[in-house]
PDB file of C-alpha atoms in Angstrom:
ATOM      1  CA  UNK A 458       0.000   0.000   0.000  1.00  0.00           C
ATOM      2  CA  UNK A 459       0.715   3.463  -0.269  1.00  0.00           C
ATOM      3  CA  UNK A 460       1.054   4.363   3.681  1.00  0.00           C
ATOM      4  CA  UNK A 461       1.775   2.351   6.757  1.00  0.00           C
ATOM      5  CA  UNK A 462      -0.946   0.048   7.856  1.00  0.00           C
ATOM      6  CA  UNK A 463      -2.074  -0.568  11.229  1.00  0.00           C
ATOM      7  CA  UNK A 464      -4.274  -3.555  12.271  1.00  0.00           C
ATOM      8  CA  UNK A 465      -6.374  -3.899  14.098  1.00  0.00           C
ATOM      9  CA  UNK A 466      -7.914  -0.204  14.145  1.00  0.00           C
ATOM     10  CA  UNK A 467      -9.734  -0.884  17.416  1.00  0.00           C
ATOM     11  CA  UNK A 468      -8.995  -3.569  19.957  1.00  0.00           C
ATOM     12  CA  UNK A 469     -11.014  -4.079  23.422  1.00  0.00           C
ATOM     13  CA  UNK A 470      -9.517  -6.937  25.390  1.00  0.00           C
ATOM     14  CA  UNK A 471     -10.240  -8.159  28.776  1.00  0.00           C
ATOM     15  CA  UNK A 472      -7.440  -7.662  31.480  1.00  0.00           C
ATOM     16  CA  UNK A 473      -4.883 -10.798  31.401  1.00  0.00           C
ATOM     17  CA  UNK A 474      -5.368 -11.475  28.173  1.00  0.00           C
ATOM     18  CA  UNK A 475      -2.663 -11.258  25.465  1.00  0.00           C
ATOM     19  CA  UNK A 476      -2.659  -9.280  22.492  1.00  0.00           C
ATOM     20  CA  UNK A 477      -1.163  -8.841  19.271  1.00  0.00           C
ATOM     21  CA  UNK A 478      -0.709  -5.880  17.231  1.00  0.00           C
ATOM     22  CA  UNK A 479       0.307  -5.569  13.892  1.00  0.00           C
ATOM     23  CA  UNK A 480       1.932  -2.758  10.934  1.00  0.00           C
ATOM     24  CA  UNK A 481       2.893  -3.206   7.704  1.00  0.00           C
ATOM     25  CA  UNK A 482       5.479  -0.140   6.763  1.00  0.00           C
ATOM     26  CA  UNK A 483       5.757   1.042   3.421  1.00  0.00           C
ATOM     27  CA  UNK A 484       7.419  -0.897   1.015  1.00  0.00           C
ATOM     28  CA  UNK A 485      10.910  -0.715   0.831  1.00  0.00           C
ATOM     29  CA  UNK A 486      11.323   0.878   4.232  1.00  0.00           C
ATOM     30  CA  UNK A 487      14.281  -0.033   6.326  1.00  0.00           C
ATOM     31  CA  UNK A 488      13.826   1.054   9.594  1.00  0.00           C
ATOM     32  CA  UNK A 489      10.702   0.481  11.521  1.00  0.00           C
ATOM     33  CA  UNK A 490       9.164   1.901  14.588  1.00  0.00           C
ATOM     34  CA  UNK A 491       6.416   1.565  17.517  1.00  0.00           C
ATOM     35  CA  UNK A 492       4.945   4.266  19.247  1.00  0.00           C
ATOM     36  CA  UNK A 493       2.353   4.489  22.278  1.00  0.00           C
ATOM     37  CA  UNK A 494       0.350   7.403  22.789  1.00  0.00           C
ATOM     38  CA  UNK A 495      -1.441   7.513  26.030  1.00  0.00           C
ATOM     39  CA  UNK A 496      -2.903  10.441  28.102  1.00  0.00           C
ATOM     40  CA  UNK A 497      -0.616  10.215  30.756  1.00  0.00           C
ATOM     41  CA  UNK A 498       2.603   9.457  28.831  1.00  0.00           C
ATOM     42  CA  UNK A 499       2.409  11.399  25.670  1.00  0.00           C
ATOM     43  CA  UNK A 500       4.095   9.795  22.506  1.00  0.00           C
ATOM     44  CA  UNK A 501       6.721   7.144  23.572  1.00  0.00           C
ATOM     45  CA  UNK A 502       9.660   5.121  21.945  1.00  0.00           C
ATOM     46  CA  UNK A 503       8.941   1.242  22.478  1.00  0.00           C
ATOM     47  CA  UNK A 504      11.439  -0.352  20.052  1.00  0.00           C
ATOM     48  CA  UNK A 505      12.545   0.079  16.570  1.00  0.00           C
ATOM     49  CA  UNK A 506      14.197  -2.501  13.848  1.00  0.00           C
ATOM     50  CA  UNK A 507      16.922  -1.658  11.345  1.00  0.00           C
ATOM     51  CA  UNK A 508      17.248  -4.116   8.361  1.00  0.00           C
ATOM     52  CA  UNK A 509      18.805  -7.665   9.921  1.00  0.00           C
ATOM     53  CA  UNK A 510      20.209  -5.451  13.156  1.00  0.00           C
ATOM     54  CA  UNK A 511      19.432  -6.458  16.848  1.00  0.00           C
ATOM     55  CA  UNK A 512      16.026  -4.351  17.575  1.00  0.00           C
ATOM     56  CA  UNK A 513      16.360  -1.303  20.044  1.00  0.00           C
ATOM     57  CA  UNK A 514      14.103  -2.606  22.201  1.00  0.00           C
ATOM     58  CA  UNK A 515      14.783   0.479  25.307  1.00  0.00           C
ATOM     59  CA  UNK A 516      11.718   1.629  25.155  1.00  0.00           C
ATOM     60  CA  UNK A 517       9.597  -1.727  25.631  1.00  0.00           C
ATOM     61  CA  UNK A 518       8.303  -0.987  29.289  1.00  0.00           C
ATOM     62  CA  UNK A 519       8.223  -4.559  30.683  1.00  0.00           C
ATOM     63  CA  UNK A 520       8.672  -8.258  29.776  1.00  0.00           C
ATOM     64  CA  UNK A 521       5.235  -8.693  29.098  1.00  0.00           C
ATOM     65  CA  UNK A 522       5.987  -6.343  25.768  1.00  0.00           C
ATOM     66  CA  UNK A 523       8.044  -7.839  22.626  1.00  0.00           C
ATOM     67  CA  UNK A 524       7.481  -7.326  19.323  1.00  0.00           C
ATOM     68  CA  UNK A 525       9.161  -9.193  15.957  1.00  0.00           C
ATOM     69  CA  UNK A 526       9.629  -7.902  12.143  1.00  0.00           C
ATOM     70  CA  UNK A 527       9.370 -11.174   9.701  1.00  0.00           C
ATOM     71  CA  UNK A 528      11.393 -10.714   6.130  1.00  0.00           C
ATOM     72  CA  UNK A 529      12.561  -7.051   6.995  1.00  0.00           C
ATOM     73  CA  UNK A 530       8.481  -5.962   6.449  1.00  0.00           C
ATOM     74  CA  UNK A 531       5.464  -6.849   8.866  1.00  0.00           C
ATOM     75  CA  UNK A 532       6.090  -6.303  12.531  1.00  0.00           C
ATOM     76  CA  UNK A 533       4.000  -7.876  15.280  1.00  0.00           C
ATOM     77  CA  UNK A 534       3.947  -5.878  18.778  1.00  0.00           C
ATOM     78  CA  UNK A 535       2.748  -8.768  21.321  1.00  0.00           C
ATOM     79  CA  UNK A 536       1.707  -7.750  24.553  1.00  0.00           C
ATOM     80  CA  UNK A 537       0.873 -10.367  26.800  1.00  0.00           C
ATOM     81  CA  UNK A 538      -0.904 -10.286  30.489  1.00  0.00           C
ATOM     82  CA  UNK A 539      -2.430  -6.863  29.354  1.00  0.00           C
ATOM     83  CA  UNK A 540      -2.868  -4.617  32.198  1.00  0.00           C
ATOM     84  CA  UNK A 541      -5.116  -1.172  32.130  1.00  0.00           C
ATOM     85  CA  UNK A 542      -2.329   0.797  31.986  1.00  0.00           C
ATOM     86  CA  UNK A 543      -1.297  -0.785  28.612  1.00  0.00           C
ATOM     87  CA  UNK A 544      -4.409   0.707  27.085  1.00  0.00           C
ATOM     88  CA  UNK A 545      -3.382   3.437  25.064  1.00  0.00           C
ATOM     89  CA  UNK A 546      -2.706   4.516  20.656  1.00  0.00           C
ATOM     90  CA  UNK A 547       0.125   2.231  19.644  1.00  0.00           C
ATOM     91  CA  UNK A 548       1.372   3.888  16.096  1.00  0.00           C
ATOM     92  CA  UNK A 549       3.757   2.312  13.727  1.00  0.00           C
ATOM     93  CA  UNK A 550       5.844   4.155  11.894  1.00  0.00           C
ATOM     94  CA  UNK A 551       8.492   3.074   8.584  1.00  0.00           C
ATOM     95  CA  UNK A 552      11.400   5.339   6.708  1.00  0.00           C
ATOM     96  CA  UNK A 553      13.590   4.699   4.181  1.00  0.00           C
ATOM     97  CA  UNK A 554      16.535   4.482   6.284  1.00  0.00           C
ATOM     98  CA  UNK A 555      17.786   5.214  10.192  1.00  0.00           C
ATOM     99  CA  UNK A 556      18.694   8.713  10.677  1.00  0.00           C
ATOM    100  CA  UNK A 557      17.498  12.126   9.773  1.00  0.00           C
ATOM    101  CA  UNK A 558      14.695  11.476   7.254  1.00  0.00           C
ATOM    102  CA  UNK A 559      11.085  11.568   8.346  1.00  0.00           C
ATOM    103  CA  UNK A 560       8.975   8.684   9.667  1.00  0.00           C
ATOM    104  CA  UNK A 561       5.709   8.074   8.129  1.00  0.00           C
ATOM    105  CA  UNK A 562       3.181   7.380  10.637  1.00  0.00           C
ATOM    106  CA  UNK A 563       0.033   4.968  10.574  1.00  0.00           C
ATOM    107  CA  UNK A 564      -3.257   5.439  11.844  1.00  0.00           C
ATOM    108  CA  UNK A 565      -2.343   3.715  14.769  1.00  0.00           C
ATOM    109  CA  UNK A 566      -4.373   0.793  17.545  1.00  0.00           C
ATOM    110  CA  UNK A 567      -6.607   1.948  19.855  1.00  0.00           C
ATOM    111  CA  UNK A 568      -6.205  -0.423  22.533  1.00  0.00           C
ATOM    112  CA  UNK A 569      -8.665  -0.876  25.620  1.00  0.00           C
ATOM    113  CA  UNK A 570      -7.942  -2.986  28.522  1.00  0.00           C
ATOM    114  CA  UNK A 571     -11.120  -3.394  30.578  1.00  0.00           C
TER     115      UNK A 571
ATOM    116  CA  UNK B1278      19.004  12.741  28.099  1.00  0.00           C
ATOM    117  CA  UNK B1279      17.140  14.261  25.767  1.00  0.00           C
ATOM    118  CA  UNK B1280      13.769  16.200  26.043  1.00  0.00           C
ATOM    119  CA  UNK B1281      11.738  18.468  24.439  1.00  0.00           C
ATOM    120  CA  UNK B1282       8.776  21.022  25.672  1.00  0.00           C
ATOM    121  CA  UNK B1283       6.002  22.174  24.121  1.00  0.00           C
ATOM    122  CA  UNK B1284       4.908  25.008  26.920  1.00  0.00           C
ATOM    123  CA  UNK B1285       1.626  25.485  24.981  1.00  0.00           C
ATOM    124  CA  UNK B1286      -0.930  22.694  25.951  1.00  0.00           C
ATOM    125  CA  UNK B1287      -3.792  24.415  24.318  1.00  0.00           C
ATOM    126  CA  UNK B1288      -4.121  27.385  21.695  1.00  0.00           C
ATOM    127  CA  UNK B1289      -7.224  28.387  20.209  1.00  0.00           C
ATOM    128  CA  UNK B1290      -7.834  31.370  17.713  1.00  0.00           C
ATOM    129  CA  UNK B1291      -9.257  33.161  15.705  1.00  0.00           C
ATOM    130  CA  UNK B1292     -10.057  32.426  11.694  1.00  0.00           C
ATOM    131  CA  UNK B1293      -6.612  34.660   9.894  1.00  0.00           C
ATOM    132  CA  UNK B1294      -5.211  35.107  12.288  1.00  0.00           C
ATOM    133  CA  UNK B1295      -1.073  33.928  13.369  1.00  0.00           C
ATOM    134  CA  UNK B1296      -0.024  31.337  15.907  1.00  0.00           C
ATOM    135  CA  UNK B1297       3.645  30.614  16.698  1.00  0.00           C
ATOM    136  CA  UNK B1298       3.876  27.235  18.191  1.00  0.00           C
ATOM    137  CA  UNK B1299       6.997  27.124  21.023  1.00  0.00           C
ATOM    138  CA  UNK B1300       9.359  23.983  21.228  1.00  0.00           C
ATOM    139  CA  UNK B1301      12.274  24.350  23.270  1.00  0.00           C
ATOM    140  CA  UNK B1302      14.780  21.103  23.147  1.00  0.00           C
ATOM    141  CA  UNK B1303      17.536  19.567  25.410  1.00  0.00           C
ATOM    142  CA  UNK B1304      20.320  17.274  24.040  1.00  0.00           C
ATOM    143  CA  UNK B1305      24.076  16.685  25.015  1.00  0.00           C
ATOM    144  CA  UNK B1306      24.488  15.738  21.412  1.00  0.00           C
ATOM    145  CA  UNK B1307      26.422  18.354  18.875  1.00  0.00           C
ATOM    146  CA  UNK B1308      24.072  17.119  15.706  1.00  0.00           C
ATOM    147  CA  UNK B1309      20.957  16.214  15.925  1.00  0.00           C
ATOM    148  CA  UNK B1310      17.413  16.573  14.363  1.00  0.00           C
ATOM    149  CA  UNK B1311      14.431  18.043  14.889  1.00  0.00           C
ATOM    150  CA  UNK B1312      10.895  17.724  13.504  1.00  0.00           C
ATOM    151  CA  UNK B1313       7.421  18.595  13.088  1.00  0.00           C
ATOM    152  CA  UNK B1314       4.403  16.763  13.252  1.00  0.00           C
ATOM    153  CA  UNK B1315       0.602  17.589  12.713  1.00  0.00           C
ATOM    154  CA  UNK B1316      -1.679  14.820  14.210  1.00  0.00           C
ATOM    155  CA  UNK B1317      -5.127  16.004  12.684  1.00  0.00           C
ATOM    156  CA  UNK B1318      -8.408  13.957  14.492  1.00  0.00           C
ATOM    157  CA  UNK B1319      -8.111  11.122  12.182  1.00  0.00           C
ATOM    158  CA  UNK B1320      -5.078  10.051  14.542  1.00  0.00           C
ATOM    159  CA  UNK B1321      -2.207   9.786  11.919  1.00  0.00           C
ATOM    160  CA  UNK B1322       0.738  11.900  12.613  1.00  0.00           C
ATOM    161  CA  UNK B1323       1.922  13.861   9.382  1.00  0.00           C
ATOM    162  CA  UNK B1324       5.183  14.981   8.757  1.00  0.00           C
ATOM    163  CA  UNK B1325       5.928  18.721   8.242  1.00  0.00           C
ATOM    164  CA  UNK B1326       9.829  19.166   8.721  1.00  0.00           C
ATOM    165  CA  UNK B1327      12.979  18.054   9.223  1.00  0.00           C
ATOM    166  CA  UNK B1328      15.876  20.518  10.324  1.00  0.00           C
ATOM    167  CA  UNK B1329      19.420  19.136  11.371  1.00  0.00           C
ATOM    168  CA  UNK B1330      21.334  21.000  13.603  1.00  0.00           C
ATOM    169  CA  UNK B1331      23.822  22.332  11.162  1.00  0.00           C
ATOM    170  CA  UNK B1332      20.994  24.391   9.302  1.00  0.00           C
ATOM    171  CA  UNK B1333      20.084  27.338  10.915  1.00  0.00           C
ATOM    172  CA  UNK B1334      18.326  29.121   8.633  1.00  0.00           C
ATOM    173  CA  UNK B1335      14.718  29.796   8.747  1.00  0.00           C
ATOM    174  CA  UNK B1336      12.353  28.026   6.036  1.00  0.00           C
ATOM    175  CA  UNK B1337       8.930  29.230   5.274  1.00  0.00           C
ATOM    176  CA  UNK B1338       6.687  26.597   2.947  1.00  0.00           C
ATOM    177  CA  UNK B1339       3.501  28.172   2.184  1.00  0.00           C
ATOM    178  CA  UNK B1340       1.461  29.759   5.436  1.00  0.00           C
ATOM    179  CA  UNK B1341       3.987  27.434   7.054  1.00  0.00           C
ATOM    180  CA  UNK B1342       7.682  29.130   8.943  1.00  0.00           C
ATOM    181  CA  UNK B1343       9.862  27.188  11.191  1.00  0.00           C
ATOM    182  CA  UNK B1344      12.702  29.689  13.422  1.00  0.00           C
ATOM    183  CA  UNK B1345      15.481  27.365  14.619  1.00  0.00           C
ATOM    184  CA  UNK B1346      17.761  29.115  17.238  1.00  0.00           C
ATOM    185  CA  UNK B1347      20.249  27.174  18.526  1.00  0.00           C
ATOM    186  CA  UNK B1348      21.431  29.644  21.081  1.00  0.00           C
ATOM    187  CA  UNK B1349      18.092  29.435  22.603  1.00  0.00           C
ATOM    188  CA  UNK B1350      17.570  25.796  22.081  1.00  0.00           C
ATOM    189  CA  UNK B1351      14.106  26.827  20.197  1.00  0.00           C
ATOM    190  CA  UNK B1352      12.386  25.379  17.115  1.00  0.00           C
ATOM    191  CA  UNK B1353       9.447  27.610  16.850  1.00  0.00           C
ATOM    192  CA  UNK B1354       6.368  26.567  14.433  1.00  0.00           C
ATOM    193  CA  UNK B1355       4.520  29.733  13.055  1.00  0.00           C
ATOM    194  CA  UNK B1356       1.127  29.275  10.918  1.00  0.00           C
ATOM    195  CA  UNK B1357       0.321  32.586   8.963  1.00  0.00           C
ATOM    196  CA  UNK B1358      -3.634  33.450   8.371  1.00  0.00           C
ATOM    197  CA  UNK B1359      -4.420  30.194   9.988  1.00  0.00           C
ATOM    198  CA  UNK B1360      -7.458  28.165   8.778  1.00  0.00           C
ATOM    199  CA  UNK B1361      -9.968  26.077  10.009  1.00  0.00           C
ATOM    200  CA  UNK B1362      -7.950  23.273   8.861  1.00  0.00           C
ATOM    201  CA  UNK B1363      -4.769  23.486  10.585  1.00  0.00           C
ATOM    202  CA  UNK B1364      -6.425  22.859  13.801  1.00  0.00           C
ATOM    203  CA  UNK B1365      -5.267  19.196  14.884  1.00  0.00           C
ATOM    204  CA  UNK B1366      -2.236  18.452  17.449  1.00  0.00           C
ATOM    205  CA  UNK B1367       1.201  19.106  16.774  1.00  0.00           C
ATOM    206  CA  UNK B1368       4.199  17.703  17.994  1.00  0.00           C
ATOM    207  CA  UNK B1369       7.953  19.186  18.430  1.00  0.00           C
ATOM    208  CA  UNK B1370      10.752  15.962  18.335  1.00  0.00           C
ATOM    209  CA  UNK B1371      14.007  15.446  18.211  1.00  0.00           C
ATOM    210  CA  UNK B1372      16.751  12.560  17.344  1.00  0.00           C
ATOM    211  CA  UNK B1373      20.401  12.095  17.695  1.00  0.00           C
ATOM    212  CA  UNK B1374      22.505  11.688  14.958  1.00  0.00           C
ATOM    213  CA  UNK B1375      23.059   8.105  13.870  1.00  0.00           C
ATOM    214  CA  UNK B1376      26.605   7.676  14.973  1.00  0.00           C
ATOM    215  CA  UNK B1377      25.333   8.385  18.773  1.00  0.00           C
ATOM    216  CA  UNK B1378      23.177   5.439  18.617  1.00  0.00           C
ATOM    217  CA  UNK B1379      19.734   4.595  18.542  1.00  0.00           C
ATOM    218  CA  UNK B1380      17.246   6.390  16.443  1.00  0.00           C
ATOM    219  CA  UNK B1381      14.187   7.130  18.122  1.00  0.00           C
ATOM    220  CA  UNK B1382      12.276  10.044  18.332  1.00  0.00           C
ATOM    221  CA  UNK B1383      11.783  12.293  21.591  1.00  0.00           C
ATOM    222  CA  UNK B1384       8.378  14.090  21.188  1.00  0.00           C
ATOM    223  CA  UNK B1385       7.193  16.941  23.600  1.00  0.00           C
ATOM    224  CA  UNK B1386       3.705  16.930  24.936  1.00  0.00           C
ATOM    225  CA  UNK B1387       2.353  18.653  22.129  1.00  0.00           C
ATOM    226  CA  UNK B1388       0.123  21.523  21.527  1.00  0.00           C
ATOM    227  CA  UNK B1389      -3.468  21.745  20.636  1.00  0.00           C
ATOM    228  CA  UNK B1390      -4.112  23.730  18.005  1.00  0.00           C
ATOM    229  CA  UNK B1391      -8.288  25.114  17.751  1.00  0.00           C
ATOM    230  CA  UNK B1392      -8.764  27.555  14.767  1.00  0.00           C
ATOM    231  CA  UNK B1393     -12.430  28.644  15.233  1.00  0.00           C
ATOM    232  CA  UNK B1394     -14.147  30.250  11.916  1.00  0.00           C
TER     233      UNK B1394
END
């Protein structure tokens, strides 16, 4: 596709259970991103991927977060045991390479914990 | 550690008129980047610009400025004869060169932007 894709759009989950989350960057794209957006927290670096490079995974906030990138394209963000406090907009991003140029941005995951 | 502030939580004017958008940004690093983003309601966060640390000089795109001062740390966002359009969320951010390590973006808390007809 033209953009990066987010899936689901929307996810309600009951607390304990584990979900997954998923982005497909723009073609070509190198370097890819996640993002959580909460109220509390503003926009925050989970963990990023670069080609077949070890993951910068600094961001991830506990064990119960991991995420994976198959083939250098789709990326999986796995949280399991969700708590409330996981609920939150978890955005994707892709760009061409690591560095200075810009990150395109998906629509993001609205994810409830209830 | 890096950080970056958005002072403004909440702007709202008038149809025409201008709105400069403060973003004031703490790094140890010598180059770096900074950025803007809009997040309109639809949720996705669109790029607006890229300035490296090197570049000083002011760029205007359309009713769109940017004034980067590095003496004051400051990457102002200025919207001239703002629109009903441009009201969404925007977001200062920064990133450290690549050499320094990891590339992520730091975002500040970001300022909500209501342009009312």
């Amino acid at each position: 596709g033209a953009g990066v894709s987010q899936s689901p759009s929307n996810k309600v989950t009951e607390k304990g259970k584990d979900v997954e989350l998923r982005c497909d960057p723009i073609s070509g794209h190198t370097a890819l991103y996640w993002y959580r957006q909460s109220l509390g927290q503003g926009l925050e670096f989970l963990i990023y991927f670069q080609g077949n490079s070890a993951p910068d995974k600094s961001g991830l906030p506990s064990d119960r977060f991991s995420a994976e990138r198959t083939g250098g394209s789709v990326s999986t963000l796995t949280i399991q045991r969700t708590q409330q406090e996981d609920s939150a907009v978890y955005l994707c991003a892709s760009s061409l390479m690591v560095g200075g140029t810009e990150a395109f941005f998906g629509q993001g995951t609205r994810l409830t914990v209830v | 550690a890096q950080k970056v502030t958005q002072a403004q939580t909440e702007i709202s004017v008038v149809e025409k008129e201008d709105v400069t958008l403060d973003c004031v940004y703490e790094t140890r690093d010598t180059t770096y980047y900074l950025f803007w983003y809009k997040q309109p309601p639809s949720g996705e966060l669109v790029f607006l610009i890229r300035r490296n640390s090197f570049d000083e000089q002011n760029e205007i795109s359309g009713r769109y400025s940017w004034n980067f001062q590095k003496s004051t740390s400051s990457f102002n966002f200025t919207i001239t004869a703002s629109q009903v359009v441009d009201s969404a969320v925007y977001f200062c951010a920064l990133s450290s060169h690549p050499r320094q390590g990891a590339q992520k973006l730091v975002f500040g808390q970001g300022t909500r932007l209501t342009i009312n007809p």
